Amino acid sequence: MNILKSIYRVIAIIFKVLFKFTCFMSLMLCGAYLLAPLGTINSKQIDLSTFTNTPNDTMMVVFNSEYFSGYLFAVTLAVVIFVVYLLWQLHEVAVHKAQEQNSTHIQLVFALSLCGLFIHKAWWVLAIIIAFANWQHIGASLTNIIKNGLATKNNKAGADEVNTLINKDAKSH
């Protein structure tokens, strides 16, 4: 039964990828059709015999097509939008990490991320540090340091009192 579930899952993933690819290609072809008037090619009458490495006539028909220019323009726009989206995701990685950990610092991390976007990148670095720090471990370590310091101080005070009593007792004898 598990084998059938895993086979079904793989088939579902394949169909999902094919569906997404089909949607993307139809969007790009619609973009090519709509953006074709912007891709007017002014160099159709160039004498190609002056070049040493020219494509064949069939490829030149494709390259000189306004629809091909529109398609390239649509793909270029899609790539630019995708890169901007990825950069935004990178910028928001601190906020996503803070939300994932259910941190109490979410609002602080978000504010520092915005300051990093508009003011200076050092604020974004601080937001990353706050988001990825293990605050429970840091708090426990600081508590242990304070406890050890107080215990050492109390031990020294007790040892000083004992030394004072021993010195007084030695002087009286």
XYZ file of N, CA and C in Angstrom:
519
model
N 0.817 -1.196 0.000
C 0.000 0.000 0.000
C 0.861 1.262 0.000
N 1.972 1.217 0.754
C 2.879 2.367 0.771
C 3.518 2.597 -0.586
N 3.763 1.519 -1.315
C 4.356 1.644 -2.643
C 3.390 2.370 -3.571
N 2.096 2.024 -3.490
C 1.099 2.690 -4.330
C 0.990 4.170 -3.978
N 1.075 4.483 -2.694
C 1.027 5.887 -2.277
C 2.232 6.656 -2.799
N 3.408 6.047 -2.725
C 4.603 6.740 -3.203
C 4.570 6.900 -4.727
N 4.062 5.893 -5.444
C 3.938 6.003 -6.900
C 2.930 7.100 -7.247
N 1.805 7.128 -6.544
C 0.802 8.164 -6.780
C 1.381 9.551 -6.486
N 2.166 9.658 -5.426
C 2.776 10.940 -5.066
C 3.735 11.412 -6.161
N 4.532 10.497 -6.715
C 5.469 10.845 -7.781
C 4.709 11.267 -9.038
N 3.667 10.544 -9.376
C 2.863 10.900 -10.552
C 2.198 12.250 -10.355
N 1.695 12.517 -9.151
C 1.067 13.807 -8.869
C 2.080 14.944 -8.993
N 3.299 14.724 -8.529
C 4.347 15.745 -8.632
C 4.687 16.001 -10.098
N 4.778 14.937 -10.897
C 5.082 15.093 -12.320
C 3.994 15.910 -13.009
N 2.719 15.583 -12.740
C 1.627 16.342 -13.359
C 1.603 17.784 -12.879
N 1.936 17.998 -11.618
C 1.979 19.364 -11.087
C 3.061 20.179 -11.792
N 4.233 19.581 -11.991
C 5.324 20.268 -12.689
C 4.939 20.542 -14.142
N 4.342 19.568 -14.803
C 3.914 19.767 -16.183
C 2.848 20.853 -16.287
N 1.919 20.892 -15.340
C 0.885 21.927 -15.333
C 1.504 23.312 -15.140
N 2.438 23.425 -14.201
C 3.100 24.709 -13.977
C 3.892 25.142 -15.213
N 4.575 24.206 -15.845
C 5.346 24.520 -17.050
C 4.420 24.979 -18.171
N 3.292 24.298 -18.328
C 2.332 24.689 -19.360
C 1.772 26.075 -19.094
N 1.443 26.357 -17.840
C 0.950 27.695 -17.490
C 2.014 28.757 -17.761
N 3.250 28.474 -17.399
C 4.335 29.429 -17.625
C 4.531 29.681 -19.112
N 4.560 28.620 -19.905
C 4.781 28.789 -21.342
C 3.621 29.517 -21.999
N 2.390 29.235 -21.588
C 1.252 29.962 -22.170
C 1.306 31.435 -21.779
N 1.723 31.722 -20.545
C 1.880 33.113 -20.125
C 2.974 33.801 -20.939
N 4.073 33.120 -21.189
C 5.157 33.703 -21.973
C 4.728 33.923 -23.423
N 3.978 32.989 -23.999
C 3.529 33.155 -25.376
C 2.500 34.279 -25.486
N 1.625 34.408 -24.486
C 0.690 35.547 -24.469
C 1.465 36.852 -24.335
N 2.495 36.842 -23.506
C 3.343 38.021 -23.372
C 4.047 38.340 -24.673
N 4.488 37.312 -25.387
C 5.140 37.534 -26.681
C 4.165 38.166 -27.664
N 2.931 37.684 -27.663
C 1.933 38.234 -28.576
C 1.607 39.686 -28.221
N 1.464 39.960 -26.924
C 1.115 41.319 -26.497
C 2.289 42.290 -26.616
N 3.500 41.801 -26.417
C 4.676 42.671 -26.456
C 5.337 42.725 -27.831
N 4.821 41.971 -28.795
C 5.413 41.956 -30.136
C 5.453 43.335 -30.795
N 4.426 44.165 -30.643
C 4.525 45.491 -31.266
C 5.666 46.345 -30.715
N 6.113 46.042 -29.493
C 7.239 46.790 -28.925
C 8.572 46.317 -29.482
N 8.584 45.172 -30.130
C 9.834 44.590 -30.607
C 10.080 44.804 -32.076
N 9.746 45.962 -32.585
C 9.977 46.246 -33.999
C 11.472 46.173 -34.297
N 11.821 45.395 -35.299
C 13.222 45.181 -35.647
C 13.564 46.103 -36.804
N 14.542 46.944 -36.611
C 14.911 47.935 -37.620
C 16.031 47.472 -38.536
N 16.638 46.329 -38.257
C 17.820 45.918 -39.023
C 17.531 44.738 -39.936
N 16.320 44.627 -40.469
C 15.983 43.486 -41.320
C 16.690 43.533 -42.670
N 17.117 44.677 -43.102
C 17.685 44.820 -44.438
C 19.219 44.814 -44.447
N 19.855 44.287 -43.405
C 21.317 44.242 -43.356
C 21.824 43.157 -44.302
N 22.876 43.456 -45.019
C 23.504 42.476 -45.910
C 24.336 41.525 -45.051
N 23.881 40.281 -44.914
C 24.537 39.318 -44.040
C 25.814 38.746 -44.637
N 26.091 38.994 -45.877
C 27.302 38.444 -46.494
C 28.569 39.109 -45.962
N 28.435 40.256 -45.318
C 29.607 40.921 -44.741
C 30.075 40.252 -43.454
N 29.240 39.405 -42.874
C 29.602 38.718 -41.634
C 30.188 37.352 -41.952
N 31.116 36.902 -41.121
C 31.769 35.618 -41.381
C 30.962 34.434 -40.850
N 30.207 34.624 -39.811
C 29.501 33.521 -39.175
C 28.027 33.894 -39.068
N 27.250 33.611 -40.080
C 25.840 34.000 -40.089
C 24.952 32.779 -39.940
N 23.817 32.943 -39.280
C 22.881 31.815 -39.174
C 22.215 31.542 -40.524
N 21.613 30.361 -40.654
C 20.953 30.029 -41.913
C 19.674 30.854 -42.070
N 19.057 30.750 -43.215
C 17.902 31.589 -43.533
C 16.712 31.311 -42.615
N 16.535 30.072 -42.236
C 15.413 29.738 -41.357
C 15.571 30.417 -39.997
N 16.767 30.374 -39.467
C 17.008 31.023 -38.166
C 16.868 32.533 -38.276
N 17.260 33.104 -39.420
C 17.122 34.549 -39.593
C 15.655 34.963 -39.636
N 14.815 34.092 -40.169
C 13.375 34.381 -40.154
C 12.872 34.440 -38.707
N 13.346 33.507 -37.883
C 12.944 33.506 -36.469
C 13.505 34.735 -35.762
N 14.782 35.023 -35.979
C 15.406 36.165 -35.299
C 14.788 37.496 -35.719
N 14.322 37.597 -36.954
C 13.731 38.839 -37.442
C 12.241 38.957 -37.134
N 11.698 37.978 -36.453
C 10.275 38.005 -36.115
C 10.032 38.906 -34.898
N 9.009 39.754 -35.012
C 8.650 40.605 -33.882
C 8.128 39.779 -32.713
N 7.506 38.639 -33.026
C 6.998 37.779 -31.959
C 8.140 37.154 -31.156
N 9.223 36.828 -31.842
C 10.390 36.312 -31.125
C 10.964 37.387 -30.196
N 11.012 38.633 -30.684
C 11.469 39.730 -29.816
C 10.529 39.929 -28.645
N 9.241 39.823 -28.892
C 8.264 39.930 -27.806
C 8.429 38.820 -26.789
N 8.699 37.599 -27.286
C 8.924 36.474 -26.376
C 10.171 36.708 -25.520
N 11.242 37.169 -26.147
C 12.465 37.458 -25.381
C 12.215 38.546 -24.335
N 11.422 39.548 -24.708
C 11.099 40.612 -23.774
C 10.281 40.076 -22.602
N 9.303 39.204 -22.892
C 8.478 38.616 -21.830
C 9.326 37.751 -20.896
N 10.225 36.954 -21.468
C 11.098 36.110 -20.642
C 12.025 36.978 -19.791
N 12.546 38.043 -20.375
C 13.422 38.946 -19.627
C 12.677 39.576 -18.455
N 11.452 40.012 -18.698
C 10.642 40.575 -17.602
C 10.385 39.537 -16.513
N 10.081 38.306 -16.922
C 9.824 37.244 -15.944
C 11.070 36.966 -15.110
N 12.225 36.926 -15.736
C 13.472 36.667 -14.999
C 13.773 37.812 -14.036
N 13.571 39.050 -14.477
C 13.829 40.199 -13.602
C 12.885 40.184 -12.411
N 11.610 39.901 -12.643
C 10.641 39.840 -11.537
C 11.005 38.710 -10.583
N 11.428 37.575 -11.105
C 11.815 36.446 -10.251
C 13.044 36.774 -9.413
N 14.025 37.445 -10.000
C 15.230 37.821 -9.251
C 14.879 38.826 -8.150
N 14.017 39.781 -8.446
C 13.589 40.738 -7.419
C 12.860 40.004 -6.297
N 12.020 39.030 -6.643
C 11.327 38.224 -5.639
C 12.324 37.458 -4.762
N 13.333 36.851 -5.379
C 14.337 36.117 -4.600
C 15.130 37.046 -3.686
N 15.464 38.241 -4.173
C 16.170 39.198 -3.324
C 15.302 39.634 -2.146
N 14.005 39.793 -2.391
C 13.104 40.147 -1.292
C 13.031 38.998 -0.281
N 12.978 37.760 -0.750
C 12.957 36.615 0.161
C 14.235 36.560 0.990
N 15.370 36.849 0.359
C 16.635 36.895 1.089
C 16.600 37.999 2.138
N 16.034 39.138 1.769
C 15.955 40.259 2.702
C 15.062 39.910 3.895
N 14.024 39.116 3.676
C 13.068 38.780 4.729
C 13.416 37.483 5.460
N 14.600 36.932 5.250
C 14.954 35.658 5.870
C 14.960 35.771 7.397
N 15.337 36.900 7.938
C 15.355 37.072 9.395
C 13.945 37.048 9.952
N 13.020 37.708 9.286
C 11.631 37.741 9.762
C 11.016 36.348 9.695
N 11.281 35.622 8.606
C 10.744 34.266 8.475
C 11.318 33.340 9.544
N 12.598 33.479 9.850
C 13.220 32.652 10.885
C 12.631 32.968 12.252
N 12.409 34.248 12.540
C 11.821 34.637 13.823
C 10.392 34.110 13.935
N 9.634 34.143 12.860
C 8.270 33.607 12.884
C 8.286 32.090 13.032
N 9.238 31.448 12.402
C 9.346 29.987 12.484
C 9.620 29.532 13.914
N 10.430 30.292 14.629
C 10.786 29.940 16.002
C 9.794 30.487 17.018
N 8.727 31.147 16.562
C 7.763 31.803 17.458
C 8.472 32.699 18.458
N 9.414 33.447 17.968
C 10.224 34.324 18.801
C 9.411 35.527 19.260
N 9.771 36.043 20.404
C 9.121 37.259 20.898
C 9.714 38.493 20.248
N 10.741 38.300 19.441
C 11.435 39.420 18.811
C 10.979 39.676 17.370
N 9.846 39.142 16.962
C 9.417 39.247 15.564
C 9.286 40.703 15.136
N 8.628 41.513 15.957
C 8.422 42.914 15.589
C 9.743 43.676 15.533
N 10.644 43.375 16.451
C 11.955 44.022 16.442
C 12.739 43.627 15.187
N 12.711 42.352 14.844
C 13.420 41.873 13.661
C 12.830 42.500 12.399
N 11.494 42.601 12.333
C 10.856 43.223 11.174
C 11.250 44.691 11.064
N 11.239 45.409 12.185
C 11.610 46.829 12.162
C 13.075 47.005 11.750
N 13.949 46.156 12.263
C 15.355 46.251 11.886
C 15.567 45.894 10.413
N 14.775 44.949 9.895
C 14.871 44.613 8.473
C 14.473 45.799 7.611
N 13.411 46.486 7.997
C 13.004 47.668 7.233
C 14.048 48.773 7.335
N 14.624 48.950 8.531
C 15.698 49.938 8.666
C 16.882 49.556 7.788
N 17.165 48.261 7.692
C 18.240 47.800 6.832
C 17.944 48.040 5.364
N 16.666 47.992 5.003
C 16.291 48.234 3.614
C 16.403 49.705 3.245
N 15.996 50.592 4.156
C 15.907 52.008 3.820
C 17.033 52.864 4.388
N 17.639 52.459 5.501
C 18.624 53.321 6.151
C 20.044 52.823 5.909
N 20.361 51.674 6.507
C 21.724 51.146 6.402
C 21.667 49.631 6.572
N 22.533 48.916 5.866
C 22.527 47.449 5.884
C 22.957 46.861 7.225
N 23.604 47.649 8.066
C 24.023 47.142 9.376
C 22.810 46.752 10.219
N 21.696 47.451 10.037
C 20.480 47.113 10.786
C 19.958 45.747 10.364
N 20.090 45.432 9.072
C 19.651 44.134 8.575
C 20.524 43.029 9.165
N 21.812 43.280 9.272
C 22.728 42.297 9.871
C 22.360 42.064 11.333
N 22.036 43.137 12.051
C 21.603 43.006 13.443
C 20.309 42.196 13.530
N 19.388 42.406 12.597
C 18.146 41.626 12.574
C 18.445 40.148 12.346
N 19.395 39.847 11.473
C 19.792 38.448 11.227
C 20.351 37.829 12.506
N 21.206 38.571 13.189
C 21.818 38.061 14.418
C 20.749 37.787 15.469
N 19.817 38.721 15.641
C 18.757 38.546 16.635
C 17.862 37.373 16.264
N 17.555 37.220 14.981
C 16.644 36.155 14.558
C 17.260 34.769 14.699
N 18.545 34.656 14.439
C 19.174 33.335 14.445
C 19.835 32.977 15.776
N 19.846 33.898 16.726
C 20.459 33.614 18.025
C 19.555 32.694 18.837
N 20.167 31.847 19.633
C 19.436 30.964 20.541
C 19.335 31.680 21.884
N 18.251 32.407 22.072
C 18.124 33.272 23.240
C 17.965 32.486 24.531
N 17.406 31.290 24.479
C 17.298 30.471 25.698
C 18.684 30.050 26.170
N 19.538 29.656 25.244
C 20.900 29.257 25.612
C 21.695 30.459 26.123
N 21.530 31.609 25.461
C 22.238 32.815 25.910
C 21.779 33.213 27.307
N 20.454 33.156 27.546
C 19.926 33.489 28.880
C 20.427 32.532 29.944
N 20.454 31.241 29.631
C 20.945 30.249 30.598
C 22.433 30.459 30.876
N 23.201 30.773 29.842
C 24.636 31.011 30.034
C 24.879 32.245 30.898
N 24.140 33.323 30.640
C 24.290 34.528 31.459
C 23.882 34.275 32.908
N 22.821 33.496 33.102
C 22.392 33.152 34.461
C 23.474 32.359 35.174
N 24.096 31.400 34.486
C 25.178 30.613 35.094
C 26.378 31.485 35.434
N 26.705 32.430 34.565
C 27.834 33.331 34.840
C 27.553 34.153 36.093
N 26.346 34.683 36.197
C 25.991 35.501 37.377
C 25.993 34.641 38.628
N 25.417 33.433 38.550
C 25.400 32.535 39.717
C 26.812 32.181 40.162
N 27.683 31.853 39.189
C 29.063 31.506 39.531
C 29.797 32.695 40.136
N 29.526 33.892 39.602
C 30.159 35.082 40.160
C 29.703 35.345 41.581
N 28.408 35.199 41.839
C 27.898 35.405 43.197
C 28.405 34.328 44.144
N 28.459 33.077 43.666
C 28.958 31.994 44.513
C 30.423 32.213 44.841
N 31.215 32.656 43.880
C 32.634 32.924 44.117
C 32.787 34.070 45.105
N 31.964 35.099 44.945
C 32.020 36.247 45.851
C 31.657 35.817 47.271
N 30.611 35.001 47.401
C 30.215 34.512 48.722
C 31.279 33.609 49.323
N 31.910 32.777 48.501
C 32.979 31.904 48.994
C 34.178 32.720 49.453
N 34.518 33.771 48.708
C 35.635 34.627 49.112
C 35.324 35.349 50.410
N 34.064 35.841 50.519
C 33.684 36.538 51.757
C 33.742 35.578 52.938
N 33.277 34.356 52.760
C 33.328 33.351 53.822
C 34.760 32.988 54.158
N 35.604 32.855 53.149
C 37.010 32.505 53.376
C 37.724 33.648 54.095
N 37.398 34.912 53.730
C 37.995 36.059 54.416
C 37.597 36.085 55.882
N 36.343 35.771 56.176
C 35.892 35.745 57.573
C 36.615 34.656 58.360
N 36.780 33.488 57.713
C 37.489 32.390 58.386
C 38.937 32.779 58.627
N 39.598 33.389 57.629
C 40.992 33.818 57.787
C 41.116 34.866 58.888
N 40.162 35.776 58.963
C 40.186 36.803 60.011
C 40.056 36.156 61.377
N 39.152 35.218 61.502
C 38.975 34.522 62.793
C 40.224 33.720 63.159
N 40.844 33.075 62.165
C 42.060 32.291 62.438
C 43.183 33.219 62.872
N 43.326 34.355 62.182
C 44.372 35.319 62.544
C 44.151 35.878 63.943
N 42.929 36.183 64.316
C 42.623 36.696 65.641
C 42.917 35.623 66.682
N 42.553 34.396 66.363
C 42.787 33.308 67.304
C 44.277 33.056 67.478
N 45.057 33.190 66.382
C 46.495 32.960 66.458
C 47.160 34.063 67.249
N 46.686 35.302 67.158
C 47.275 36.412 67.887
C 46.964 36.316 69.382
N 45.805 35.784 69.683
C 45.450 35.684 71.097
C 46.249 34.594 71.788
N 46.783 33.646 71.112
C 47.584 32.597 71.745
C 48.964 33.030 71.853
